[in-house]
PDB file of C-alpha atoms and ligand atoms in Angstrom:
ATOM      1  CA  UNK A   1       0.093   0.038  -0.235  1.00 50.00           C
ATOM      2  CA  UNK A   2       1.519   3.540  -1.109  1.00 58.00           C
ATOM      3  CA  UNK A   3       0.057   6.683  -2.244  1.00 92.00           C
ATOM      4  CA  UNK A   4       1.190   9.883  -3.206  1.00 96.00           C
ATOM      5  CA  UNK A   5      -0.404  13.776  -3.107  1.00 98.00           C
ATOM      6  CA  UNK A   6       1.402  17.035  -4.632  1.00 98.00           C
ATOM      7  CA  UNK A   7       0.494  20.117  -1.913  1.00 98.00           C
ATOM      8  CA  UNK A   8       1.616  23.975  -3.127  1.00 98.00           C
ATOM      9  CA  UNK A   9       1.305  26.333   0.509  1.00 98.00           C
ATOM     10  CA  UNK A  10       1.631  30.082   0.156  1.00 98.00           C
ATOM     11  CA  UNK A  11       3.741  31.950   2.077  1.00 98.00           C
ATOM     12  CA  UNK A  12       1.690  34.457   4.028  1.00 98.00           C
ATOM     13  CA  UNK A  13       2.098  37.568   5.601  1.00 98.00           C
ATOM     14  CA  UNK A  14       0.574  38.087   8.714  1.00 98.00           C
ATOM     15  CA  UNK A  15      -0.270  40.820  11.801  1.00 98.00           C
ATOM     16  CA  UNK A  16       0.468  43.478   8.800  1.00 98.00           C
ATOM     17  CA  UNK A  17       0.926  46.601  11.572  1.00 98.00           C
ATOM     18  CA  UNK A  18      -1.620  46.797  13.789  1.00 98.00           C
ATOM     19  CA  UNK A  19      -3.223  43.544  14.060  1.00 98.00           C
ATOM     20  CA  UNK A  20      -0.642  41.660  15.735  1.00 98.00           C
ATOM     21  CA  UNK A  21      -1.905  37.341  15.803  1.00 98.00           C
ATOM     22  CA  UNK A  22      -5.343  38.795  14.154  1.00 98.00           C
ATOM     23  CA  UNK A  23      -4.896  38.949  10.306  1.00 98.00           C
ATOM     24  CA  UNK A  24      -3.062  37.827   7.565  1.00 98.00           C
ATOM     25  CA  UNK A  25      -2.214  37.780   3.946  1.00 98.00           C
ATOM     26  CA  UNK A  26      -1.448  35.124   1.039  1.00 98.00           C
ATOM     27  CA  UNK A  27       0.857  35.690  -0.711  1.00 98.00           C
ATOM     28  CA  UNK A  28       2.380  34.807  -4.848  1.00 98.00           C
ATOM     29  CA  UNK A  29       5.671  33.079  -3.112  1.00 98.00           C
ATOM     30  CA  UNK A  30       5.101  28.482  -3.117  1.00 98.00           C
ATOM     31  CA  UNK A  31       6.575  25.815  -0.945  1.00 98.00           C
ATOM     32  CA  UNK A  32       5.281  22.626  -2.877  1.00 98.00           C
ATOM     33  CA  UNK A  33       4.879  19.372  -0.460  1.00 98.00           C
ATOM     34  CA  UNK A  34       4.346  15.647  -2.101  1.00 98.00           C
ATOM     35  CA  UNK A  35       4.127  13.339   0.105  1.00 98.00           C
ATOM     36  CA  UNK A  36       3.711   8.762   0.086  1.00 97.00           C
ATOM     37  CA  UNK A  37       1.836   7.313   2.819  1.00 96.00           C
ATOM     38  CA  UNK A  38       2.936   3.601   2.793  1.00 93.00           C
ATOM     39  CA  UNK A  39       2.428   0.402   5.839  1.00 89.00           C
ATOM     40  CA  UNK A  40       6.632  -0.100   5.058  1.00 87.00           C
ATOM     41  CA  UNK A  41       7.431   2.084   8.512  1.00 86.00           C
ATOM     42  CA  UNK A  42      10.378   5.329   8.627  1.00 91.00           C
ATOM     43  CA  UNK A  43      10.553   8.358   7.968  1.00 93.00           C
ATOM     44  CA  UNK A  44      12.413  10.103   4.656  1.00 92.00           C
ATOM     45  CA  UNK A  45      12.948  13.682   3.095  1.00 93.00           C
ATOM     46  CA  UNK A  46      14.189  15.048   0.527  1.00 93.00           C
ATOM     47  CA  UNK A  47      14.376  19.210   1.090  1.00 94.00           C
ATOM     48  CA  UNK A  48      15.238  21.726  -2.063  1.00 95.00           C
ATOM     49  CA  UNK A  49      15.653  25.004  -1.846  1.00 96.00           C
ATOM     50  CA  UNK A  50      15.060  27.659   0.992  1.00 94.00           C
ATOM     51  CA  UNK A  51      16.094  25.014   4.082  1.00 89.00           C
ATOM     52  CA  UNK A  52      18.132  21.972   2.016  1.00 90.00           C
ATOM     53  CA  UNK A  53      20.359  20.297   4.236  1.00 86.00           C
ATOM     54  CA  UNK A  54      19.258  22.102   7.199  1.00 86.00           C
ATOM     55  CA  UNK A  55      15.241  20.366   7.694  1.00 87.00           C
ATOM     56  CA  UNK A  56      14.456  17.080  10.282  1.00 86.00           C
ATOM     57  CA  UNK A  57      14.745  14.893   8.690  1.00 78.00           C
ATOM     58  CA  UNK A  58      12.727  12.870  12.208  1.00 81.00           C
ATOM     59  CA  UNK A  59       9.366  12.735  14.394  1.00 81.00           C
ATOM     60  CA  UNK A  60      10.696  16.788  14.394  1.00 86.00           C
ATOM     61  CA  UNK A  61       9.993  18.983  12.174  1.00 91.00           C
ATOM     62  CA  UNK A  62       7.254  20.084  11.795  1.00 95.00           C
ATOM     63  CA  UNK A  63       5.527  18.752   8.726  1.00 96.00           C
ATOM     64  CA  UNK A  64       6.006  14.359   9.627  1.00 95.00           C
ATOM     65  CA  UNK A  65       4.191  16.676  12.694  1.00 95.00           C
ATOM     66  CA  UNK A  66       1.394  17.412  11.454  1.00 97.00           C
ATOM     67  CA  UNK A  67       0.966  14.416   9.028  1.00 97.00           C
ATOM     68  CA  UNK A  68       0.910  12.299  12.616  1.00 95.00           C
ATOM     69  CA  UNK A  69      -1.863  14.564  13.475  1.00 96.00           C
ATOM     70  CA  UNK A  70      -3.297  13.154  11.344  1.00 97.00           C
ATOM     71  CA  UNK A  71      -2.731   9.889  10.737  1.00 96.00           C
ATOM     72  CA  UNK A  72      -3.759   9.928  14.874  1.00 95.00           C
ATOM     73  CA  UNK A  73      -6.645  11.800  13.974  1.00 94.00           C
ATOM     74  CA  UNK A  74      -8.191   9.323  11.546  1.00 93.00           C
ATOM     75  CA  UNK A  75      -7.092   5.704  12.752  1.00 92.00           C
ATOM     76  CA  UNK A  76      -4.678   5.384   9.376  1.00 90.00           C
ATOM     77  CA  UNK A  77      -3.211   2.382   9.639  1.00 85.00           C
ATOM     78  CA  UNK A  78       0.060   4.241   7.705  1.00 82.00           C
ATOM     79  CA  UNK A  79       3.441   4.142   9.125  1.00 85.00           C
ATOM     80  CA  UNK A  80       5.908   5.554   6.455  1.00 93.00           C
ATOM     81  CA  UNK A  81       6.549   9.130   5.786  1.00 95.00           C
ATOM     82  CA  UNK A  82       8.036  10.239   1.929  1.00 95.00           C
ATOM     83  CA  UNK A  83       8.699  13.702   1.878  1.00 96.00           C
ATOM     84  CA  UNK A  84       9.691  15.930  -1.008  1.00 96.00           C
ATOM     85  CA  UNK A  85       9.726  19.838  -0.147  1.00 96.00           C
ATOM     86  CA  UNK A  86      10.968  21.821  -2.632  1.00 97.00           C
ATOM     87  CA  UNK A  87      10.403  25.486  -0.713  1.00 97.00           C
ATOM     88  CA  UNK A  88      11.157  29.238  -1.992  1.00 98.00           C
ATOM     89  CA  UNK A  89       9.563  30.748   1.353  1.00 98.00           C
ATOM     90  CA  UNK A  90      12.713  31.336   2.609  1.00 97.00           C
ATOM     91  CA  UNK A  91      12.987  29.683   6.272  1.00 94.00           C
ATOM     92  CA  UNK A  92      12.937  32.079  10.118  1.00 93.00           C
ATOM     93  CA  UNK A  93      11.894  35.430   8.166  1.00 95.00           C
ATOM     94  CA  UNK A  94       8.785  36.724   8.459  1.00 97.00           C
ATOM     95  CA  UNK A  95       6.430  34.874   5.725  1.00 98.00           C
ATOM     96  CA  UNK A  96       4.689  32.017   6.967  1.00 98.00           C
ATOM     97  CA  UNK A  97       7.353  29.177   6.493  1.00 97.00           C
ATOM     98  CA  UNK A  98       6.264  27.009   9.682  1.00 96.00           C
ATOM     99  CA  UNK A  99       2.343  27.494   8.714  1.00 98.00           C
ATOM    100  CA  UNK A 100       3.056  26.448   4.682  1.00 98.00           C
ATOM    101  CA  UNK A 101       4.978  23.938   6.069  1.00 97.00           C
ATOM    102  CA  UNK A 102       2.114  22.539   9.196  1.00 98.00           C
ATOM    103  CA  UNK A 103      -0.424  22.936   6.246  1.00 98.00           C
ATOM    104  CA  UNK A 104       1.287  21.331   3.709  1.00 98.00           C
ATOM    105  CA  UNK A 105       1.753  18.579   6.401  1.00 98.00           C
ATOM    106  CA  UNK A 106      -2.457  18.685   7.557  1.00 98.00           C
ATOM    107  CA  UNK A 107      -3.736  18.770   3.624  1.00 98.00           C
ATOM    108  CA  UNK A 108      -1.335  16.331   2.358  1.00 98.00           C
ATOM    109  CA  UNK A 109      -2.605  13.864   4.881  1.00 98.00           C
ATOM    110  CA  UNK A 110      -5.995  14.614   5.384  1.00 97.00           C
ATOM    111  CA  UNK A 111      -6.113  14.175   1.478  1.00 97.00           C
ATOM    112  CA  UNK A 112      -4.728  10.613   1.044  1.00 96.00           C
ATOM    113  CA  UNK A 113      -6.103   9.481   4.095  1.00 95.00           C
ATOM    114  CA  UNK A 114     -10.602  10.044   2.995  1.00 94.00           C
ATOM    115  CA  UNK A 115     -10.698  13.444   3.415  1.00 95.00           C
ATOM    116  CA  UNK A 116     -11.934  13.055   6.481  1.00 95.00           C
ATOM    117  CA  UNK A 117     -11.504  16.386   7.937  1.00 97.00           C
ATOM    118  CA  UNK A 118     -13.443  19.931   7.201  1.00 97.00           C
ATOM    119  CA  UNK A 119     -11.012  22.977   6.527  1.00 97.00           C
ATOM    120  CA  UNK A 120     -12.164  24.352   9.876  1.00 97.00           C
ATOM    121  CA  UNK A 121     -10.913  21.913  11.726  1.00 97.00           C
ATOM    122  CA  UNK A 122      -7.180  21.546   9.404  1.00 98.00           C
ATOM    123  CA  UNK A 123      -7.855  25.132  11.033  1.00 98.00           C
ATOM    124  CA  UNK A 124      -7.586  24.506  14.519  1.00 97.00           C
ATOM    125  CA  UNK A 125      -5.396  21.446  13.974  1.00 97.00           C
ATOM    126  CA  UNK A 126      -2.571  23.818  12.635  1.00 98.00           C
ATOM    127  CA  UNK A 127      -3.631  27.323  15.259  1.00 98.00           C
ATOM    128  CA  UNK A 128      -2.105  24.661  17.575  1.00 97.00           C
ATOM    129  CA  UNK A 129       0.988  23.364  16.175  1.00 96.00           C
ATOM    130  CA  UNK A 130       1.968  26.773  15.345  1.00 96.00           C
ATOM    131  CA  UNK A 131       0.658  28.777  18.464  1.00 96.00           C
ATOM    132  CA  UNK A 132      -1.633  31.472  16.724  1.00 97.00           C
ATOM    133  CA  UNK A 133      -3.841  31.635  13.268  1.00 98.00           C
ATOM    134  CA  UNK A 134      -2.734  34.846  11.958  1.00 98.00           C
ATOM    135  CA  UNK A 135      -0.452  32.776   9.923  1.00 98.00           C
ATOM    136  CA  UNK A 136      -1.818  28.982   9.254  1.00 98.00           C
ATOM    137  CA  UNK A 137      -5.169  31.042   7.851  1.00 98.00           C
ATOM    138  CA  UNK A 138      -4.247  32.760   5.083  1.00 98.00           C
ATOM    139  CA  UNK A 139      -1.939  29.381   4.165  1.00 98.00           C
ATOM    140  CA  UNK A 140      -4.898  27.309   4.601  1.00 98.00           C
ATOM    141  CA  UNK A 141      -7.670  29.667   2.531  1.00 98.00           C
ATOM    142  CA  UNK A 142      -5.913  32.006   0.356  1.00 98.00           C
ATOM    143  CA  UNK A 143      -6.574  36.370   0.320  1.00 98.00           C
ATOM    144  CA  UNK A 144      -6.633  38.518   3.140  1.00 98.00           C
ATOM    145  CA  UNK A 145      -7.885  36.939   6.344  1.00 98.00           C
ATOM    146  CA  UNK A 146      -8.665  38.255   9.815  1.00 98.00           C
ATOM    147  CA  UNK A 147      -9.051  35.520  12.878  1.00 98.00           C
ATOM    148  CA  UNK A 148      -9.972  34.753  16.759  1.00 97.00           C
ATOM    149  CA  UNK A 149      -9.570  32.198  18.578  1.00 96.00           C
ATOM    150  CA  UNK A 150     -12.270  30.514  21.222  1.00 95.00           C
ATOM    151  CA  UNK A 151     -11.807  28.780  24.039  1.00 92.00           C
ATOM    152  CA  UNK A 152      -9.558  26.680  21.658  1.00 89.00           C
ATOM    153  CA  UNK A 153     -11.735  27.117  18.657  1.00 95.00           C
ATOM    154  CA  UNK A 154     -10.175  29.804  15.829  1.00 96.00           C
ATOM    155  CA  UNK A 155     -13.214  31.631  13.664  1.00 97.00           C
ATOM    156  CA  UNK A 156     -11.591  34.087  10.485  1.00 98.00           C
ATOM    157  CA  UNK A 157     -13.706  35.809   7.746  1.00 98.00           C
ATOM    158  CA  UNK A 158     -11.638  35.910   5.163  1.00 98.00           C
ATOM    159  CA  UNK A 159     -11.932  38.148   1.838  1.00 98.00           C
ATOM    160  CA  UNK A 160     -10.758  39.587  -0.608  1.00 98.00           C
ATOM    161  CA  UNK A 161      -9.616  43.196  -1.642  1.00 96.00           C
ATOM    162  CA  UNK A 162     -12.437  45.475  -4.177  1.00 95.00           C
ATOM    163  CA  UNK A 163      -9.448  47.084  -5.666  1.00 88.00           C
ATOM    164  CA  UNK A 164      -5.714  45.775  -6.604  1.00 90.00           C
ATOM    165  CA  UNK A 165      -2.395  45.953  -4.672  1.00 96.00           C
ATOM    166  CA  UNK A 166       0.991  44.847  -4.726  1.00 98.00           C
ATOM    167  CA  UNK A 167       3.467  43.738  -1.832  1.00 98.00           C
ATOM    168  CA  UNK A 168       7.487  44.796  -2.264  1.00 98.00           C
ATOM    169  CA  UNK A 169       9.615  42.443   0.553  1.00 98.00           C
ATOM    170  CA  UNK A 170      12.563  43.050   1.571  1.00 98.00           C
ATOM    171  CA  UNK A 171      13.578  40.034   2.904  1.00 98.00           C
ATOM    172  CA  UNK A 172      17.180  40.461   5.389  1.00 98.00           C
ATOM    173  CA  UNK A 173      20.023  37.436   4.962  1.00 97.00           C
ATOM    174  CA  UNK A 174      19.189  37.050   8.201  1.00 96.00           C
ATOM    175  CA  UNK A 175      17.625  34.651  10.302  1.00 94.00           C
ATOM    176  CA  UNK A 176      14.151  35.620  13.147  1.00 96.00           C
ATOM    177  CA  UNK A 177      12.769  32.671  15.035  1.00 95.00           C
ATOM    178  CA  UNK A 178       9.224  33.744  15.636  1.00 95.00           C
ATOM    179  CA  UNK A 179      10.337  32.663  19.441  1.00 96.00           C
ATOM    180  CA  UNK A 180      13.313  35.201  20.272  1.00 97.00           C
ATOM    181  CA  UNK A 181      10.700  37.922  18.136  1.00 98.00           C
ATOM    182  CA  UNK A 182       7.741  36.873  20.885  1.00 98.00           C
ATOM    183  CA  UNK A 183      10.285  37.176  23.173  1.00 98.00           C
ATOM    184  CA  UNK A 184      11.030  40.788  23.812  1.00 98.00           C
ATOM    185  CA  UNK A 185       7.147  41.159  23.784  1.00 98.00           C
ATOM    186  CA  UNK A 186       6.222  43.234  26.789  1.00 98.00           C
ATOM    187  CA  UNK A 187       3.133  41.519  29.039  1.00 98.00           C
ATOM    188  CA  UNK A 188       0.222  44.034  29.820  1.00 98.00           C
ATOM    189  CA  UNK A 189       0.509  47.412  27.473  1.00 98.00           C
ATOM    190  CA  UNK A 190      -1.128  51.026  28.056  1.00 98.00           C
ATOM    191  CA  UNK A 191      -4.266  51.453  28.113  1.00 98.00           C
ATOM    192  CA  UNK A 192      -2.947  53.962  25.230  1.00 98.00           C
ATOM    193  CA  UNK A 193      -1.518  51.964  23.310  1.00 98.00           C
ATOM    194  CA  UNK A 194      -3.992  48.933  23.408  1.00 98.00           C
ATOM    195  CA  UNK A 195      -6.640  52.031  21.506  1.00 98.00           C
ATOM    196  CA  UNK A 196      -4.271  53.320  19.818  1.00 98.00           C
ATOM    197  CA  UNK A 197      -4.284  49.412  17.738  1.00 98.00           C
ATOM    198  CA  UNK A 198      -8.032  48.067  18.394  1.00 98.00           C
ATOM    199  CA  UNK A 199      -8.686  52.055  15.789  1.00 98.00           C
ATOM    200  CA  UNK A 200      -5.489  51.515  13.568  1.00 98.00           C
ATOM    201  CA  UNK A 201      -6.718  47.538  13.661  1.00 98.00           C
ATOM    202  CA  UNK A 202     -10.849  48.611  12.328  1.00 98.00           C
ATOM    203  CA  UNK A 203      -9.501  51.257  10.220  1.00 98.00           C
ATOM    204  CA  UNK A 204      -6.577  48.549   8.671  1.00 98.00           C
ATOM    205  CA  UNK A 205      -9.716  46.048   7.783  1.00 98.00           C
ATOM    206  CA  UNK A 206     -12.411  49.100   6.539  1.00 98.00           C
ATOM    207  CA  UNK A 207      -9.662  50.012   4.155  1.00 98.00           C
ATOM    208  CA  UNK A 208      -8.420  46.729   2.736  1.00 98.00           C
ATOM    209  CA  UNK A 209     -12.634  46.395   2.375  1.00 97.00           C
ATOM    210  CA  UNK A 210     -13.348  50.005   1.152  1.00 97.00           C
ATOM    211  CA  UNK A 211     -10.889  49.534  -1.324  1.00 97.00           C
ATOM    212  CA  UNK A 212     -10.078  52.760   0.326  1.00 97.00           C
ATOM    213  CA  UNK A 213      -6.135  52.283   0.363  1.00 97.00           C
ATOM    214  CA  UNK A 214      -4.757  55.867   1.275  1.00 97.00           C
ATOM    215  CA  UNK A 215      -5.888  55.128   3.877  1.00 98.00           C
ATOM    216  CA  UNK A 216      -3.073  52.427   4.746  1.00 98.00           C
ATOM    217  CA  UNK A 217      -0.412  54.516   5.320  1.00 97.00           C
ATOM    218  CA  UNK A 218      -1.394  54.892   9.479  1.00 97.00           C
ATOM    219  CA  UNK A 219      -3.797  52.148   8.917  1.00 98.00           C
ATOM    220  CA  UNK A 220      -0.658  49.572   9.933  1.00 98.00           C
ATOM    221  CA  UNK A 221       0.420  52.266  12.481  1.00 98.00           C
ATOM    222  CA  UNK A 222       1.347  49.972  15.596  1.00 98.00           C
ATOM    223  CA  UNK A 223       2.166  50.373  19.231  1.00 98.00           C
ATOM    224  CA  UNK A 224       1.995  46.230  20.410  1.00 98.00           C
ATOM    225  CA  UNK A 225       5.065  44.625  18.770  1.00 98.00           C
ATOM    226  CA  UNK A 226       6.619  46.356  16.042  1.00 98.00           C
ATOM    227  CA  UNK A 227       7.794  49.321  18.702  1.00 98.00           C
ATOM    228  CA  UNK A 228       9.035  45.746  21.454  1.00 98.00           C
ATOM    229  CA  UNK A 229      11.404  44.740  17.977  1.00 98.00           C
ATOM    230  CA  UNK A 230      12.975  46.942  16.074  1.00 98.00           C
ATOM    231  CA  UNK A 231      15.937  46.405  18.409  1.00 98.00           C
ATOM    232  CA  UNK A 232      15.997  43.120  16.531  1.00 98.00           C
ATOM    233  CA  UNK A 233      16.253  44.364  13.560  1.00 98.00           C
ATOM    234  CA  UNK A 234      18.974  46.511  12.750  1.00 98.00           C
ATOM    235  CA  UNK A 235      17.103  49.503  10.390  1.00 98.00           C
ATOM    236  CA  UNK A 236      13.781  48.785  10.622  1.00 98.00           C
ATOM    237  CA  UNK A 237      12.479  52.448  10.868  1.00 98.00           C
ATOM    238  CA  UNK A 238      14.238  53.783   8.097  1.00 98.00           C
ATOM    239  CA  UNK A 239      13.709  50.635   6.336  1.00 98.00           C
ATOM    240  CA  UNK A 240      10.544  50.974   6.829  1.00 98.00           C
ATOM    241  CA  UNK A 241      10.073  55.465   6.822  1.00 98.00           C
ATOM    242  CA  UNK A 242      12.660  54.601   2.793  1.00 98.00           C
ATOM    243  CA  UNK A 243       9.322  52.168   2.147  1.00 98.00           C
ATOM    244  CA  UNK A 244       7.026  55.331   3.431  1.00 98.00           C
ATOM    245  CA  UNK A 245       9.457  58.084   0.902  1.00 98.00           C
ATOM    246  CA  UNK A 246       9.816  56.409  -1.933  1.00 98.00           C
ATOM    247  CA  UNK A 247       5.760  56.421  -2.691  1.00 97.00           C
ATOM    248  CA  UNK A 248       4.212  53.159  -0.957  1.00 98.00           C
ATOM    249  CA  UNK A 249       0.558  53.213   0.478  1.00 98.00           C
ATOM    250  CA  UNK A 250       1.867  52.014   4.020  1.00 98.00           C
ATOM    251  CA  UNK A 251       4.770  49.649   5.230  1.00 98.00           C
ATOM    252  CA  UNK A 252       4.658  46.848   8.198  1.00 98.00           C
ATOM    253  CA  UNK A 253       7.399  44.385   9.712  1.00 98.00           C
ATOM    254  CA  UNK A 254       5.868  40.579   8.125  1.00 98.00           C
ATOM    255  CA  UNK A 255       5.181  38.905  11.021  1.00 98.00           C
ATOM    256  CA  UNK A 256       7.328  38.639  13.185  1.00 98.00           C
ATOM    257  CA  UNK A 257      10.139  39.462  10.476  1.00 96.00           C
ATOM    258  CA  UNK A 258      12.759  40.361  10.115  1.00 98.00           C
ATOM    259  CA  UNK A 259      11.314  40.819   6.637  1.00 98.00           C
ATOM    260  CA  UNK A 260       9.776  44.260   6.104  1.00 98.00           C
ATOM    261  CA  UNK A 261       6.587  44.493   4.134  1.00 98.00           C
ATOM    262  CA  UNK A 262       5.172  47.184   1.716  1.00 98.00           C
ATOM    263  CA  UNK A 263       1.670  47.913   0.628  1.00 98.00           C
ATOM    264  CA  UNK A 264       2.276  48.746  -2.937  1.00 98.00           C
ATOM    265  CA  UNK A 265      -0.051  51.075  -6.056  1.00 96.00           C
ATOM    266  CA  UNK A 266       2.897  51.944  -8.560  1.00 93.00           C
ATOM    267  CA  UNK A 267       6.738  52.346  -8.747  1.00 96.00           C
ATOM    268  CA  UNK A 268       6.777  49.152  -6.298  1.00 98.00           C
ATOM    269  CA  UNK A 269      10.504  48.657  -7.322  1.00 98.00           C
ATOM    270  CA  UNK A 270      12.480  51.920  -6.549  1.00 98.00           C
ATOM    271  CA  UNK A 271      10.802  51.081  -3.167  1.00 98.00           C
ATOM    272  CA  UNK A 272      11.892  47.774  -2.515  1.00 98.00           C
ATOM    273  CA  UNK A 273      15.447  49.020  -3.967  1.00 98.00           C
ATOM    274  CA  UNK A 274      15.269  52.392  -1.443  1.00 98.00           C
ATOM    275  CA  UNK A 275      14.314  50.043   0.942  1.00 98.00           C
ATOM    276  CA  UNK A 276      17.574  46.820   0.354  1.00 98.00           C
ATOM    277  CA  UNK A 277      18.706  50.620   0.227  1.00 98.00           C
ATOM    278  CA  UNK A 278      17.733  52.056   3.948  1.00 98.00           C
ATOM    279  CA  UNK A 279      18.638  48.323   4.836  1.00 98.00           C
ATOM    280  CA  UNK A 280      22.585  48.547   3.249  1.00 98.00           C
ATOM    281  CA  UNK A 281      23.378  51.858   5.186  1.00 98.00           C
ATOM    282  CA  UNK A 282      22.354  49.855   8.250  1.00 97.00           C
ATOM    283  CA  UNK A 283      25.466  47.147   7.633  1.00 97.00           C
ATOM    284  CA  UNK A 284      23.037  44.820   6.449  1.00 98.00           C
ATOM    285  CA  UNK A 285      22.418  42.394   3.071  1.00 98.00           C
ATOM    286  CA  UNK A 286      19.024  42.427   2.074  1.00 98.00           C
ATOM    287  CA  UNK A 287      16.686  41.619  -1.555  1.00 98.00           C
ATOM    288  CA  UNK A 288      13.346  42.202  -2.804  1.00 98.00           C
ATOM    289  CA  UNK A 289      10.737  40.108  -4.229  1.00 98.00           C
ATOM    290  CA  UNK A 290       7.317  41.392  -5.390  1.00 98.00           C
ATOM    291  CA  UNK A 291       4.463  39.180  -3.819  1.00 98.00           C
ATOM    292  CA  UNK A 292       0.798  39.416  -5.390  1.00 98.00           C
ATOM    293  CA  UNK A 293      -2.297  38.430  -3.645  1.00 98.00           C
ATOM    294  CA  UNK A 294      -2.758  34.986  -3.399  1.00 98.00           C
ATOM    295  CA  UNK A 295      -6.411  33.431  -3.226  1.00 98.00           C
ATOM    296  CA  UNK A 296      -6.720  29.687  -3.072  1.00 98.00           C
ATOM    297  CA  UNK A 297      -4.314  29.159  -0.607  1.00 98.00           C
ATOM    298  CA  UNK A 298      -3.896  25.505   0.170  1.00 98.00           C
ATOM    299  CA  UNK A 299      -4.378  23.665  -3.177  1.00 98.00           C
ATOM    300  CA  UNK A 300      -3.902  19.949  -4.115  1.00 97.00           C
ATOM    301  CA  UNK A 301      -1.237  19.784  -7.743  1.00 94.00           C
TER     302      UNK A 301
HETATM  303  N1  HSE B 401       1.972  36.792  14.831  1.00 91.18           N
HETATM  304  C1  HSE B 401       3.044  36.417  14.925  1.00 91.18           C
HETATM  305  C2  HSE B 401       3.774  37.528  15.425  1.00 91.18           C
HETATM  306  C3  HSE B 401       2.899  36.166  13.334  1.00 91.18           C
HETATM  307  O1  HSE B 401       4.094  38.253  15.516  1.00 91.18           O
HETATM  308  O2  HSE B 401       4.305  36.478  17.228  1.00 91.18           O
HETATM  309  C4  HSE B 401       4.565  35.486  13.083  1.00 91.18           C
HETATM  310  O3  HSE B 401       3.735  33.561  13.355  1.00 91.18           O
END
């Protein structure tokens, strides 16, 4: 017995400024994963592209964990896992590589075990592994998502904006784990900062839903996480300022960083170049990548 499936999962940008742990956007950068389940026992893993040589090929691997979660939940009698991955999403940079790995594992295993899990169940399982729903929700559903947790269950809204925009991801040449980027966050924040973020998050979702994209300049402002994370990313404030000066609609930290993301209507290349230059001034090598919104989420290919 052996059966195989191929899955494509998008990268994601989370938070989008003020929407900490809630807002996410699926992006046109992808990881491909081929899973074969069998009764031959053992785990084998081949990785090409991002993470090749660095991703563990055993039960500690997050894709394997996700697959085993589905096998346990569905009682499917397979103990052999063979994975072939081609990764384009850079690791530990704030573009949702771990969410893509988790969602890829869950969706692939679900497909091979008879599609017994709904997308909502997959969202809950993915959130349980990842710890927060903001990257895994758009990786599953595509588009823009707003997610909340209610007693361990994720509730979400998924939508596409009426007016198109592009994104410029500036990817510095260093990793930052989400764990390290969450460690610098405070246990509590001033009431005024909470009010600041509530108003910006409401404006952000309103702006994205209505296409009033000029509001993004203020709607991407944040006081819950970005000010604390600046110390981990040399030149962060200056790179975000360079994006705005070069004509971006707005700019923010992508997820937990260290990628920085500009929302753009035009001149995306000039904005990317200005951001890379600002990083370089702070002795950080970086490259930029133009992204659009992925509308499909994880798909079988
Ligand atoms: N909301 C998460 C954070 C995204 O900012 O820590 C990264 O996984």
